[in-house]
mmCIF file of C-alpha atoms in Angstrom:
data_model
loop_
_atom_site.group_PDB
_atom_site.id
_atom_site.type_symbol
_atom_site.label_atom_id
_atom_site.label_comp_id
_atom_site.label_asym_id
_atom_site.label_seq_id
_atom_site.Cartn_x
_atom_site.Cartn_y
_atom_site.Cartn_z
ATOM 1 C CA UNK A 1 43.541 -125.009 112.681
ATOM 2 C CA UNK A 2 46.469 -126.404 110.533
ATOM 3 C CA UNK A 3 49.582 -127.737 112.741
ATOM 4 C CA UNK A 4 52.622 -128.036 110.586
ATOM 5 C CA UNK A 5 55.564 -130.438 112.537
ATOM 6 C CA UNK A 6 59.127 -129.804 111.755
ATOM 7 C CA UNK A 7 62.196 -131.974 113.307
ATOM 8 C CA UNK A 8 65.230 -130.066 112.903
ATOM 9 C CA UNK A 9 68.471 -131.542 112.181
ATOM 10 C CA UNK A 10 71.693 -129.860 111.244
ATOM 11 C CA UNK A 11 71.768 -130.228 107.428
ATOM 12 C CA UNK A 12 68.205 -131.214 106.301
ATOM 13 C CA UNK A 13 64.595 -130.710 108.462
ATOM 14 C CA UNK A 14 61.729 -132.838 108.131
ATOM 15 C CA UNK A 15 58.543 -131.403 107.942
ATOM 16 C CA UNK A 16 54.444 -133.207 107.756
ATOM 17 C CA UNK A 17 51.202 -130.752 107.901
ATOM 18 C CA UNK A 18 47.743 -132.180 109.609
ATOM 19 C CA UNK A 19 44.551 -131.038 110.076
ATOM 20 C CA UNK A 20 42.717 -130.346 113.127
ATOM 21 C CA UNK A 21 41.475 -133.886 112.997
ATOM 22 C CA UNK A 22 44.604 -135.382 112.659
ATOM 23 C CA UNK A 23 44.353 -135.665 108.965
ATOM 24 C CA UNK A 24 48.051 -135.477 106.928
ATOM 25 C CA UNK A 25 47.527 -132.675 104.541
ATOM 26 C CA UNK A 26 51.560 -133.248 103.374
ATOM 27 C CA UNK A 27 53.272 -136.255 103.826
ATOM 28 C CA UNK A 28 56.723 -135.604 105.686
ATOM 29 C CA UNK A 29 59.177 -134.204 103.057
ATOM 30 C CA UNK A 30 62.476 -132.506 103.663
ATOM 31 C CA UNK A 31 64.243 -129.298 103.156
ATOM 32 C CA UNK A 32 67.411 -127.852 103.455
ATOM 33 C CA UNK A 33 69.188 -125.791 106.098
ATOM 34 C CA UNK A 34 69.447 -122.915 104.074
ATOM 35 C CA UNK A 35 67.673 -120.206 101.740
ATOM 36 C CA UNK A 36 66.297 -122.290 99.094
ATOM 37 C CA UNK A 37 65.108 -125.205 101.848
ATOM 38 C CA UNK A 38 63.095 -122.268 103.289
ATOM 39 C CA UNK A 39 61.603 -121.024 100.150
ATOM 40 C CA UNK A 40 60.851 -124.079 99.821
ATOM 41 C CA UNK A 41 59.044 -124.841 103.040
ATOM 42 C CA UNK A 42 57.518 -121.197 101.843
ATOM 43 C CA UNK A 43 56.129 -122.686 99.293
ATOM 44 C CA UNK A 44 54.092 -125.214 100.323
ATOM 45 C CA UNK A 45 52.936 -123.294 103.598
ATOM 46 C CA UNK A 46 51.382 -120.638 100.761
ATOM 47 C CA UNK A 47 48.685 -123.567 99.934
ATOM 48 C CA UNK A 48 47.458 -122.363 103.265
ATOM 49 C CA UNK A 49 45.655 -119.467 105.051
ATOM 50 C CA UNK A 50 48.892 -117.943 107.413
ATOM 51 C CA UNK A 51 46.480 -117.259 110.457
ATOM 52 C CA UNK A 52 45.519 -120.517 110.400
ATOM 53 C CA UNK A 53 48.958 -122.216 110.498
ATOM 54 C CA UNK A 54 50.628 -123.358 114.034
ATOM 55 C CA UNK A 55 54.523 -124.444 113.215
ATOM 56 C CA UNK A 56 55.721 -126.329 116.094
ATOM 57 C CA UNK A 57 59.316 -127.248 116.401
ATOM 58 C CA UNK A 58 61.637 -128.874 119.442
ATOM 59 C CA UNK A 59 63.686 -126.831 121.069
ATOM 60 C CA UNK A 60 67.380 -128.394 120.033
ATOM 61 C CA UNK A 61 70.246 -126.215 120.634
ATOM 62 C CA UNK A 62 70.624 -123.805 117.855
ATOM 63 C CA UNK A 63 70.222 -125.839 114.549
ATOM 64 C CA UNK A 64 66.393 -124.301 114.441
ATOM 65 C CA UNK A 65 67.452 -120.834 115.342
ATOM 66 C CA UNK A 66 67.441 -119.315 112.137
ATOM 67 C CA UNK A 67 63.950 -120.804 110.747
ATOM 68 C CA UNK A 68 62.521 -119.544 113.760
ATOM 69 C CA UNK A 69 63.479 -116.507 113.088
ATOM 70 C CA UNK A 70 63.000 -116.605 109.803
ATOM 71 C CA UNK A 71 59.312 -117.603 110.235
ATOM 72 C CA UNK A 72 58.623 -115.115 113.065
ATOM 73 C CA UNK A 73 60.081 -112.424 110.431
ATOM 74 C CA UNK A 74 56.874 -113.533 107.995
ATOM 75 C CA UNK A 75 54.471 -113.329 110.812
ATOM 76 C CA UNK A 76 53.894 -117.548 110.635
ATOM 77 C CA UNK A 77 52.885 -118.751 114.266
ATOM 78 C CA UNK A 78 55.677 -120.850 115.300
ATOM 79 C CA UNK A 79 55.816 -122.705 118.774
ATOM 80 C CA UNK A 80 58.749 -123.756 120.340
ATOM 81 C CA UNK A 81 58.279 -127.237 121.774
ATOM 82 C CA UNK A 82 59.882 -128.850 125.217
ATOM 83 C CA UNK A 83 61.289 -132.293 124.115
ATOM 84 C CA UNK A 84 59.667 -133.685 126.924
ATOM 85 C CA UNK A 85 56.491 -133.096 125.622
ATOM 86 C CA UNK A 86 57.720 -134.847 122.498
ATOM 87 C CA UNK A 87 58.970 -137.466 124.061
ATOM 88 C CA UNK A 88 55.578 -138.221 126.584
ATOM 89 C CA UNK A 89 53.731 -137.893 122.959
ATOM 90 C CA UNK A 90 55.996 -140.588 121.425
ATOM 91 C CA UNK A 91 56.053 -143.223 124.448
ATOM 92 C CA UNK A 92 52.119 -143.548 123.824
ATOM 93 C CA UNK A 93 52.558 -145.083 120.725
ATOM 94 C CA UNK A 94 52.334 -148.906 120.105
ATOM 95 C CA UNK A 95 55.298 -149.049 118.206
ATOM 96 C CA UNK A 96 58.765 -147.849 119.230
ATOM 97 C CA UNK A 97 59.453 -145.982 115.959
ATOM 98 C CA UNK A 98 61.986 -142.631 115.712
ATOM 99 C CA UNK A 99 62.488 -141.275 112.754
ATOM 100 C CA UNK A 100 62.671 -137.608 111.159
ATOM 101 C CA UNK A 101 59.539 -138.148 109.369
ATOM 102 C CA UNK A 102 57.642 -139.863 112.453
ATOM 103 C CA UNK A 103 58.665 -136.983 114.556
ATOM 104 C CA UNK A 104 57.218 -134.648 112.447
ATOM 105 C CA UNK A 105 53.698 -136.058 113.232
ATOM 106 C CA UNK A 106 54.827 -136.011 117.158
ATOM 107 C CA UNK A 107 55.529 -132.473 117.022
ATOM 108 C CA UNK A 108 52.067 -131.659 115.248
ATOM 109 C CA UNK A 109 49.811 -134.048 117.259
ATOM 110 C CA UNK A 110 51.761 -132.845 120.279
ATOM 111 C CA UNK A 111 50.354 -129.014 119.437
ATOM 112 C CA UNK A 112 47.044 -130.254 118.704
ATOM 113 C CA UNK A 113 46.598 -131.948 122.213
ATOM 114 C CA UNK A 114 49.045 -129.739 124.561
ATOM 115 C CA UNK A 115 49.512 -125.939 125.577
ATOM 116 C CA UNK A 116 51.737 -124.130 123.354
ATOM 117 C CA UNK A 117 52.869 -120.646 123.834
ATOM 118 C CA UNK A 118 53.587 -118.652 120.221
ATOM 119 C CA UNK A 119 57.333 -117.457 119.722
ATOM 120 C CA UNK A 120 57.057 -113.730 118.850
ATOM 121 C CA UNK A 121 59.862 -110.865 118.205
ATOM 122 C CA UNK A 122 60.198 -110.175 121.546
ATOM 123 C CA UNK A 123 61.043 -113.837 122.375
ATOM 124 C CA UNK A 124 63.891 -113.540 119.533
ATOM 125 C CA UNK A 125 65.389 -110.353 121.369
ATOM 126 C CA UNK A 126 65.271 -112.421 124.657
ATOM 127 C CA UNK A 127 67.003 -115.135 122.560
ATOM 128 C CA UNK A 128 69.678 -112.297 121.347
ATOM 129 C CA UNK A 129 70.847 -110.860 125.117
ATOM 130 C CA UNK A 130 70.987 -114.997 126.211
ATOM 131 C CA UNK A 131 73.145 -115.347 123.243
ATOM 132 C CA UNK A 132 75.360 -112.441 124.306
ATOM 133 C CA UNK A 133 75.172 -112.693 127.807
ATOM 134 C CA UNK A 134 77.146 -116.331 127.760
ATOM 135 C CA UNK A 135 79.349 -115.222 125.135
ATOM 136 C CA UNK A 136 80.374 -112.549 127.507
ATOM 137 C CA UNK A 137 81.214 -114.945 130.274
ATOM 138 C CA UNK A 138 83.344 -117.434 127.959
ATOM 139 C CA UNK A 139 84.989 -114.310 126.775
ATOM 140 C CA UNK A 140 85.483 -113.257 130.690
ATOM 141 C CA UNK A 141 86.877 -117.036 131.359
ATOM 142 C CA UNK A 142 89.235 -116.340 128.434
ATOM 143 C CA UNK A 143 90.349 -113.137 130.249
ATOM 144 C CA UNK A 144 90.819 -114.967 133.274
ATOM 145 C CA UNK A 145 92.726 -117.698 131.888
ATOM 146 C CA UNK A 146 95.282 -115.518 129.763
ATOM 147 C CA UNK A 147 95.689 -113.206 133.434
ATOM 148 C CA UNK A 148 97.110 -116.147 135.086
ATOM 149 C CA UNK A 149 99.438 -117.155 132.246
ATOM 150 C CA UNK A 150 100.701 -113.506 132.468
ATOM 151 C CA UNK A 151 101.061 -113.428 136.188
ATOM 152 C CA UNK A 152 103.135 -116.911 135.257
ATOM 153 C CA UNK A 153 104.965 -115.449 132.875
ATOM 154 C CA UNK A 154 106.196 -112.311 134.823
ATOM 155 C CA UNK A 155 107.229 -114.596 138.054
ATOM 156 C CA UNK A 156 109.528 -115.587 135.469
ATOM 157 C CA UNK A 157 110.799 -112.898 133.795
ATOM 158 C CA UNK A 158 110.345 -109.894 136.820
ATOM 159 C CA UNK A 159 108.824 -111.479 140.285
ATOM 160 C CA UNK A 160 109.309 -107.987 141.367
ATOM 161 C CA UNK A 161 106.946 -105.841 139.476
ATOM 162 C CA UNK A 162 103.633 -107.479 140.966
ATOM 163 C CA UNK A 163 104.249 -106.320 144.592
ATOM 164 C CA UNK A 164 106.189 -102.646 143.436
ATOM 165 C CA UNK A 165 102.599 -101.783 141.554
ATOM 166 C CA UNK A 166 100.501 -103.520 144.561
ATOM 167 C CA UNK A 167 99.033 -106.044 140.961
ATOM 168 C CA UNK A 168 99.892 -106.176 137.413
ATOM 169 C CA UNK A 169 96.699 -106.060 135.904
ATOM 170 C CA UNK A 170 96.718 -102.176 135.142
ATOM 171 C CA UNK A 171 97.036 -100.074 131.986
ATOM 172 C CA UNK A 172 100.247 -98.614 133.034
ATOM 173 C CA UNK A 173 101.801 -102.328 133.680
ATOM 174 C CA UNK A 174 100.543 -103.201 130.648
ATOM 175 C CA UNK A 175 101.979 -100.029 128.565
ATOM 176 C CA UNK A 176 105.035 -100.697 130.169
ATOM 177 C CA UNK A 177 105.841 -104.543 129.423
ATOM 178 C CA UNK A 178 104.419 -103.782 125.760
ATOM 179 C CA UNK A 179 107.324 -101.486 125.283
ATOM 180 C CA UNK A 180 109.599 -103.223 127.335
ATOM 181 C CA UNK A 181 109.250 -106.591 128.203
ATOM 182 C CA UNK A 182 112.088 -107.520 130.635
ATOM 183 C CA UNK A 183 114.012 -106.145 133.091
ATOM 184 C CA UNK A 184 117.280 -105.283 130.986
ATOM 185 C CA UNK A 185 114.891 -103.428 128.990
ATOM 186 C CA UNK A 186 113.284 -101.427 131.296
ATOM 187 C CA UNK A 187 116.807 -100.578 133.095
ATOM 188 C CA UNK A 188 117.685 -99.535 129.392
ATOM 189 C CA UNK A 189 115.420 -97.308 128.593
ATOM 190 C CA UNK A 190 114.984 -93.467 128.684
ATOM 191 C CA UNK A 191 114.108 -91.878 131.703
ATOM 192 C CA UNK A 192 111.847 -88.735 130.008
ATOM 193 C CA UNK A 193 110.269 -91.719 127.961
ATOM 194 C CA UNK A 194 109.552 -94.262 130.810
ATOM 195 C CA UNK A 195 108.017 -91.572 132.832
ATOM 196 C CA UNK A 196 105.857 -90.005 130.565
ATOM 197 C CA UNK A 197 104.504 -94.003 129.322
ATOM 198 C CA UNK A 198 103.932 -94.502 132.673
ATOM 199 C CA UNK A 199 102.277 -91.022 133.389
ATOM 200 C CA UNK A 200 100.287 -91.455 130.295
ATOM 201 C CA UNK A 201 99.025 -95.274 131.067
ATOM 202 C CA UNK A 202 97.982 -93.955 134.828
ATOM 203 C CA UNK A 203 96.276 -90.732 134.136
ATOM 204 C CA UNK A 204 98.628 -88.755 136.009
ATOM 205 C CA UNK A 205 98.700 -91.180 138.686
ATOM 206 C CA UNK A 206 102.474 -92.378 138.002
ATOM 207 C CA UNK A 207 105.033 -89.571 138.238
ATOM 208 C CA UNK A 208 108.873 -89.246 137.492
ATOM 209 C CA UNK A 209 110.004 -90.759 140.707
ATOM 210 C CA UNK A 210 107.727 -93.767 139.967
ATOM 211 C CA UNK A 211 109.401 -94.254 137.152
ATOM 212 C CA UNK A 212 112.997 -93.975 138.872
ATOM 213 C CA UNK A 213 111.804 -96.147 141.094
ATOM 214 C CA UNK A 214 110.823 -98.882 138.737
ATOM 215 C CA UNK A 215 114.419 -98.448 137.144
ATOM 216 C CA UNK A 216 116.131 -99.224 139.957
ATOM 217 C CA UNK A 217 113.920 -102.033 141.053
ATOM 218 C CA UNK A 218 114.591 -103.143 137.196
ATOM 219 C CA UNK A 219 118.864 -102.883 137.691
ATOM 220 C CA UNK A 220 118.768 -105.024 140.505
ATOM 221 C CA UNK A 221 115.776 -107.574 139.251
ATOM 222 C CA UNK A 222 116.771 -111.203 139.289
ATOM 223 C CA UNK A 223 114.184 -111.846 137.006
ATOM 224 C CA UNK A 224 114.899 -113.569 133.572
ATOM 225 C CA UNK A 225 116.078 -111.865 130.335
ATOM 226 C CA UNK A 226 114.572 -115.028 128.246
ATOM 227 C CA UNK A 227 113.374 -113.285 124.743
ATOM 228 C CA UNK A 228 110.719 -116.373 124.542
ATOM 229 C CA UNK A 229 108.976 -115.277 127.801
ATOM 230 C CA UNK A 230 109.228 -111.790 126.538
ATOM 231 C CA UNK A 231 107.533 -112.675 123.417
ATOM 232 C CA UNK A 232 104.763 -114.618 125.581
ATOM 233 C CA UNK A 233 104.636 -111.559 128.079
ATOM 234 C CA UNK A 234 103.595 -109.059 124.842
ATOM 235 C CA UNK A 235 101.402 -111.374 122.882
ATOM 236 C CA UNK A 236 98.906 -112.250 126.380
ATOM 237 C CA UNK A 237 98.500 -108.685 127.020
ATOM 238 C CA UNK A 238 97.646 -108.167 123.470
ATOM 239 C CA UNK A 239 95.111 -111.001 124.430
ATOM 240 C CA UNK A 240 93.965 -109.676 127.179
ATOM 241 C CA UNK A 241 93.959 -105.977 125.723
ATOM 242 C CA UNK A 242 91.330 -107.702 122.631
ATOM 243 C CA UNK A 243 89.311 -109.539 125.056
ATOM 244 C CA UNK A 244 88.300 -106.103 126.915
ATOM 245 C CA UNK A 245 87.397 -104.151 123.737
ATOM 246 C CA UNK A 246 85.531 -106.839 122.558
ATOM 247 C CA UNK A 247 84.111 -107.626 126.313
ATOM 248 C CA UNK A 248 83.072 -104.357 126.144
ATOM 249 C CA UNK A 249 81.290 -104.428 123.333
ATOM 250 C CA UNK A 250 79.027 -106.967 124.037
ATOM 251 C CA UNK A 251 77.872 -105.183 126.528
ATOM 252 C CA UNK A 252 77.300 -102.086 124.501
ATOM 253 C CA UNK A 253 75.071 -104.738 122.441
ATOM 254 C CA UNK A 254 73.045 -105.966 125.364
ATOM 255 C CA UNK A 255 72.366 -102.112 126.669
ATOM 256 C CA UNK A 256 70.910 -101.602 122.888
ATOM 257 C CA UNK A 257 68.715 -104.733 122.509
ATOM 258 C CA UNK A 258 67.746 -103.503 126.329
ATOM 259 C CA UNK A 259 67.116 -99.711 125.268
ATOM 260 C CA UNK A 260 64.378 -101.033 122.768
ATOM 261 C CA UNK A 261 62.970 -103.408 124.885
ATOM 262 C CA UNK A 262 61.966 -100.776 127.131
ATOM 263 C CA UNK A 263 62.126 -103.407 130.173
ATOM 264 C CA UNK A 264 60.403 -102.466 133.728
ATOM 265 C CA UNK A 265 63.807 -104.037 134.675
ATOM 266 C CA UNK A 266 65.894 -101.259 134.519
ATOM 267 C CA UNK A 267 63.461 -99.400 137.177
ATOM 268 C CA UNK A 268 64.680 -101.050 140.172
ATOM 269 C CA UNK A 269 67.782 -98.874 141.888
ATOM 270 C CA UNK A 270 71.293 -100.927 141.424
ATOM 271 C CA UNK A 271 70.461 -103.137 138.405
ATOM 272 C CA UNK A 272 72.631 -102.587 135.420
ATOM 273 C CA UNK A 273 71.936 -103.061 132.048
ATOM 274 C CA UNK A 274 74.633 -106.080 132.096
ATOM 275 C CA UNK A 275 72.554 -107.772 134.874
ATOM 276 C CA UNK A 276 69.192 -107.175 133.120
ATOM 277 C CA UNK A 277 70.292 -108.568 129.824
ATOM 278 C CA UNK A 278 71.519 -111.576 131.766
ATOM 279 C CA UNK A 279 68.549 -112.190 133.605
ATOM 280 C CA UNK A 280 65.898 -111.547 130.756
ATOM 281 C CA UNK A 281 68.037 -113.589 128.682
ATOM 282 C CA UNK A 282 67.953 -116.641 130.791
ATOM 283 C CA UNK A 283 64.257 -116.460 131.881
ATOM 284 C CA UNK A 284 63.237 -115.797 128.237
ATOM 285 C CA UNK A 285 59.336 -114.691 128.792
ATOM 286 C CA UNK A 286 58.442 -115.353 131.746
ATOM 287 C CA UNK A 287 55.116 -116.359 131.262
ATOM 288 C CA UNK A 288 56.913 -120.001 130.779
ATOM 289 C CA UNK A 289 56.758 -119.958 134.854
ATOM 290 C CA UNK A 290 53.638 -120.638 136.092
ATOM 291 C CA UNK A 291 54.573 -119.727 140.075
ATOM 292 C CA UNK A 292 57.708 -117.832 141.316
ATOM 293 C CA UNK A 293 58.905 -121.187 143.027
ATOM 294 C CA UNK A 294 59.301 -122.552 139.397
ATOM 295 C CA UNK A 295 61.186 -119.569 138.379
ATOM 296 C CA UNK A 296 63.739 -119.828 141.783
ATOM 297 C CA UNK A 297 63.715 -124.042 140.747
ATOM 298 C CA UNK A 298 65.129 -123.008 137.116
ATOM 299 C CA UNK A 299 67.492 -120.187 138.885
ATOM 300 C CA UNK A 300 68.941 -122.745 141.450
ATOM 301 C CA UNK A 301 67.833 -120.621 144.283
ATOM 302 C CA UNK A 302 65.430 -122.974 145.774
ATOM 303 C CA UNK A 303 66.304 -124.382 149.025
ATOM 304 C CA UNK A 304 67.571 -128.052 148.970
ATOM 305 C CA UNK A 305 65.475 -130.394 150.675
ATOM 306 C CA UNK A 306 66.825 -133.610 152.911
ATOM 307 C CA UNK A 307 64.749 -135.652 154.537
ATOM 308 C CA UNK A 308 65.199 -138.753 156.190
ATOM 309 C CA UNK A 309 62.187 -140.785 158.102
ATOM 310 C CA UNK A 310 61.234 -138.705 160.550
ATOM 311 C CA UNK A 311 63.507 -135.824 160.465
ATOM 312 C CA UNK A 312 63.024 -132.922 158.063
ATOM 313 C CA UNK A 313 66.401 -130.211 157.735
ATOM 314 C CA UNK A 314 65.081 -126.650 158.492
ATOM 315 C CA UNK A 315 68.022 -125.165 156.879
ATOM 316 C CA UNK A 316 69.472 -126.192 153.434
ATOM 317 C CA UNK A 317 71.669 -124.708 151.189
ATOM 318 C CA UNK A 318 70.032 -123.556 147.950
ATOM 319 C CA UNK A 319 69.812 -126.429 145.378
ATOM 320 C CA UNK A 320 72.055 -124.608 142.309
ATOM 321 C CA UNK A 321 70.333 -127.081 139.894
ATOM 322 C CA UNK A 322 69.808 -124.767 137.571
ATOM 323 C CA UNK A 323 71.054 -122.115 135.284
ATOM 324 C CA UNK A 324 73.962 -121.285 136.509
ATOM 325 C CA UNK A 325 74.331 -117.690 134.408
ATOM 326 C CA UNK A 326 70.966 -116.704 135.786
ATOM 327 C CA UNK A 327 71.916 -117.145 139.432
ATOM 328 C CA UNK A 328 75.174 -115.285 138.749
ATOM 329 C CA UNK A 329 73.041 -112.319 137.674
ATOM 330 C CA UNK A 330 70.181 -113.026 140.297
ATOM 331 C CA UNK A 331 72.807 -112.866 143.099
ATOM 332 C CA UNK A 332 75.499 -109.794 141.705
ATOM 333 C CA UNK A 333 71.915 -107.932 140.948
ATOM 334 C CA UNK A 334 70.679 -108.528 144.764
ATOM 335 C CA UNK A 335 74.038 -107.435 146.033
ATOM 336 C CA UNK A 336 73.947 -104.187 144.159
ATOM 337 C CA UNK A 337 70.030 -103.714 144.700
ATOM 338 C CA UNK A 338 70.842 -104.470 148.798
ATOM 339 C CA UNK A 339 72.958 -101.620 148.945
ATOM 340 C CA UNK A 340 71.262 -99.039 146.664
ATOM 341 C CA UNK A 341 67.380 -100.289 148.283
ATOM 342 C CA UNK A 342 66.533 -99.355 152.072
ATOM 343 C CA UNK A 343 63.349 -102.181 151.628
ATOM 344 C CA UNK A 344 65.754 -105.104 150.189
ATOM 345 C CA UNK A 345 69.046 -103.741 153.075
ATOM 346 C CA UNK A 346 66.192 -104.567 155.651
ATOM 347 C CA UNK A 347 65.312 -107.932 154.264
ATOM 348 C CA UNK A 348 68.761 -108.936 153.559
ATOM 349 C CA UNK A 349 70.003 -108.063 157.857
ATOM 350 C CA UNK A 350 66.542 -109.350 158.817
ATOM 351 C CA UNK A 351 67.945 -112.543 157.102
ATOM 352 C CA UNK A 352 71.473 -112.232 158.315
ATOM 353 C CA UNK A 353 70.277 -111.951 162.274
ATOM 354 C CA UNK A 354 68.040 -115.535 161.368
ATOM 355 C CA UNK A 355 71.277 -116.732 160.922
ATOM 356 C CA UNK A 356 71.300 -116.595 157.073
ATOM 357 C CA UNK A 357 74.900 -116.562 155.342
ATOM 358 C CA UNK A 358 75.935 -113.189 153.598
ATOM 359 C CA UNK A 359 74.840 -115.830 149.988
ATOM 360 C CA UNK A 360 72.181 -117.531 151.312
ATOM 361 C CA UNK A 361 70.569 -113.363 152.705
ATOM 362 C CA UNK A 362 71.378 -112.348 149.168
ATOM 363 C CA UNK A 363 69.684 -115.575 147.848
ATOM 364 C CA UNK A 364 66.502 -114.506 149.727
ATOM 365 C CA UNK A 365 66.882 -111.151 148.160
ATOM 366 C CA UNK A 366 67.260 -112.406 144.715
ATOM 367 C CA UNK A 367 64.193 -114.540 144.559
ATOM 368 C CA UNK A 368 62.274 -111.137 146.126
ATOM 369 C CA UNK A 369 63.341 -109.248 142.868
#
């Protein structure tokens, strides 16, 4: 076999080629983050029979994103390396040397003497739905954020309207403070109009004496006329109204990349195809997990363990050491799969009546799934 070592950087990568026996084939050289670096490092990888090529790379954030998939495209075997497997490699030598062309030979001699798993297709569309699956929650954070500036904003301008529509956070709020954004303006405008906006936002829901109601409440509203809250009132729903459609179509992207999966996933009762993308995403292939104690470590639904001398706890709290989107996912998907599954309702009150927590039963059930 032929190991090829590449350290990624953000402009330029480094990359060396060995032999088997640890002879350099190509001194380090370097080539650029773009197309004609990777024609390039096409080039001199043609001097060599493809099946017989192993590409190893560390896994650093997303600079080496797009070789890997640009290699995986070609059908090049490319591993992607832990850093600490790197870094045990590069303590064992005499001399405490780092650079981008030194690594290179790390990352090679560190295929030739350790397991490796190859990245394939499959591992790219696991790499997509993570991708998506964490935009979605800074995009839901976003939401979240601009909700409370609204809610802000209207204690301001009409403190009134929360409790008269039991929340603000509805279409028909929403159509209604678009078209009229204060008090004054609400009292001002057309009855036939306000009642059919509000009978339009609502479905039906909202009828004419809704809207008389809200007229009146608007007359006597102590609420601020301030056209600079008004202006803030419009512009965050407009925020918020973006951040759904675009919310929303993330998901639609993760239910795709799902559909051609053709996950086992999606065959247990209560699981959505949000939750599925979320939790493939994060584990990536789970053949990285040796044991399903691993798998709960990296979720952050292992138990916690304190021990002192002689006494050992016999109930913890579970550890949430580790990714924190995959527990989200674990724990909404248990929830759902509790009250949809007879087998996981039974496991989660067995664990109740031991004196489980409603999170800690759900916990259980998550690292069952």
């Amino acid at each position: 076999m032929i190991y090829v070592g590449i350290d990624i950087a953000k402009l330029n990568h480094f990359a060396s080629i060995l032999s088997s026996d640890g002879k350099v084939l190509i001194e380090p050289f370097k080539f650029t983050n773009d197309n004609d670096g990777f024609c390039r490092l096409l080039d001199v990888l043609e001097h060599f029979d493809k099946d017989c090529l192993i590409i190893g790379l560390e896994s650093t954030a997303h600079y080496g994103n797009n070789l890997v998939e640009f290699l995986v495209f070609r059908h090049f075997h490319v591993s992607i390396l832990n850093p600490l497997q790197t870094s045990s490699m590069r303590k064992n030598r005499i001399r405490k040397t780092k650079t981008d062309k030194v690594d290179t030979f790390i990352i090679a001699q560190t295929l030739m003497t350790q397991p490796y798993r190859l990245f394939t297709q499959y591992d790219i569309n696991l790499l997509y739905l993570k991708n998506l699956g964490r935009f979605r929650q800074k995009l839901m954070k976003q939401r979240t954020r601009n909700k409370i500036m609204l809610t802000s904003y209207l204690d301001q301008a009409f403190p009134e309207l929360q409790y008269f529509f039991n929340g603000i956070h509805h279409k028909a709020v929403y159509a209604t403070l678009k078209a009229a954004p204060s008090p004054d303006k609400i009292a001002s405008m057309h009855m036939t109009h306000l009642a059919h906006l509000l009978k339009n936002a609502s479905n039906g829901h909202f009828k004419k004496d809704k809207a008389q109601e809200l007229r009146v409440l608007a007359q006597k509203s102590i609420g601020s006329s301030d056209s600079s809250i008004s202006i803030q009132i419009t512009q965050t729903i407009e925020q918020i109204e973006l951040l759904n459609s675009q919310i929303e179509d993330v998901v639609s992207n993760i239910k795709n990349i799902l559909l051609s999966l053709d996950t086992v996933i999606m065959t247990i009762p209560g699981i959505s195809y949000l939750e599925a993308g979320i939790i493939l995403g994060e584990i990536g292939n789970i053949q990285r997990f040796s044991t399903p104690h691993k798998l709960l470590a990296f979720a952050g639904l292992d138990p916690s363990v304190h021990q002192s001398g002689n006494f050992n706890a016999n109930h913890t709290r579970m550890s949430k050491r580790g990714s924190r989107y995959l527990r989200f996912a674990l724990i909404y998907a248990a929830y759902n799969v509790v009250r949809n599954t007879d087998i996981f309702k039974q496991l989660y009150n067995k664990k109740r009546d031991a004196g489980l927590n409603h999170y800690g039963a759900l916990g259980h059930c998550a690292g069952k799934l």
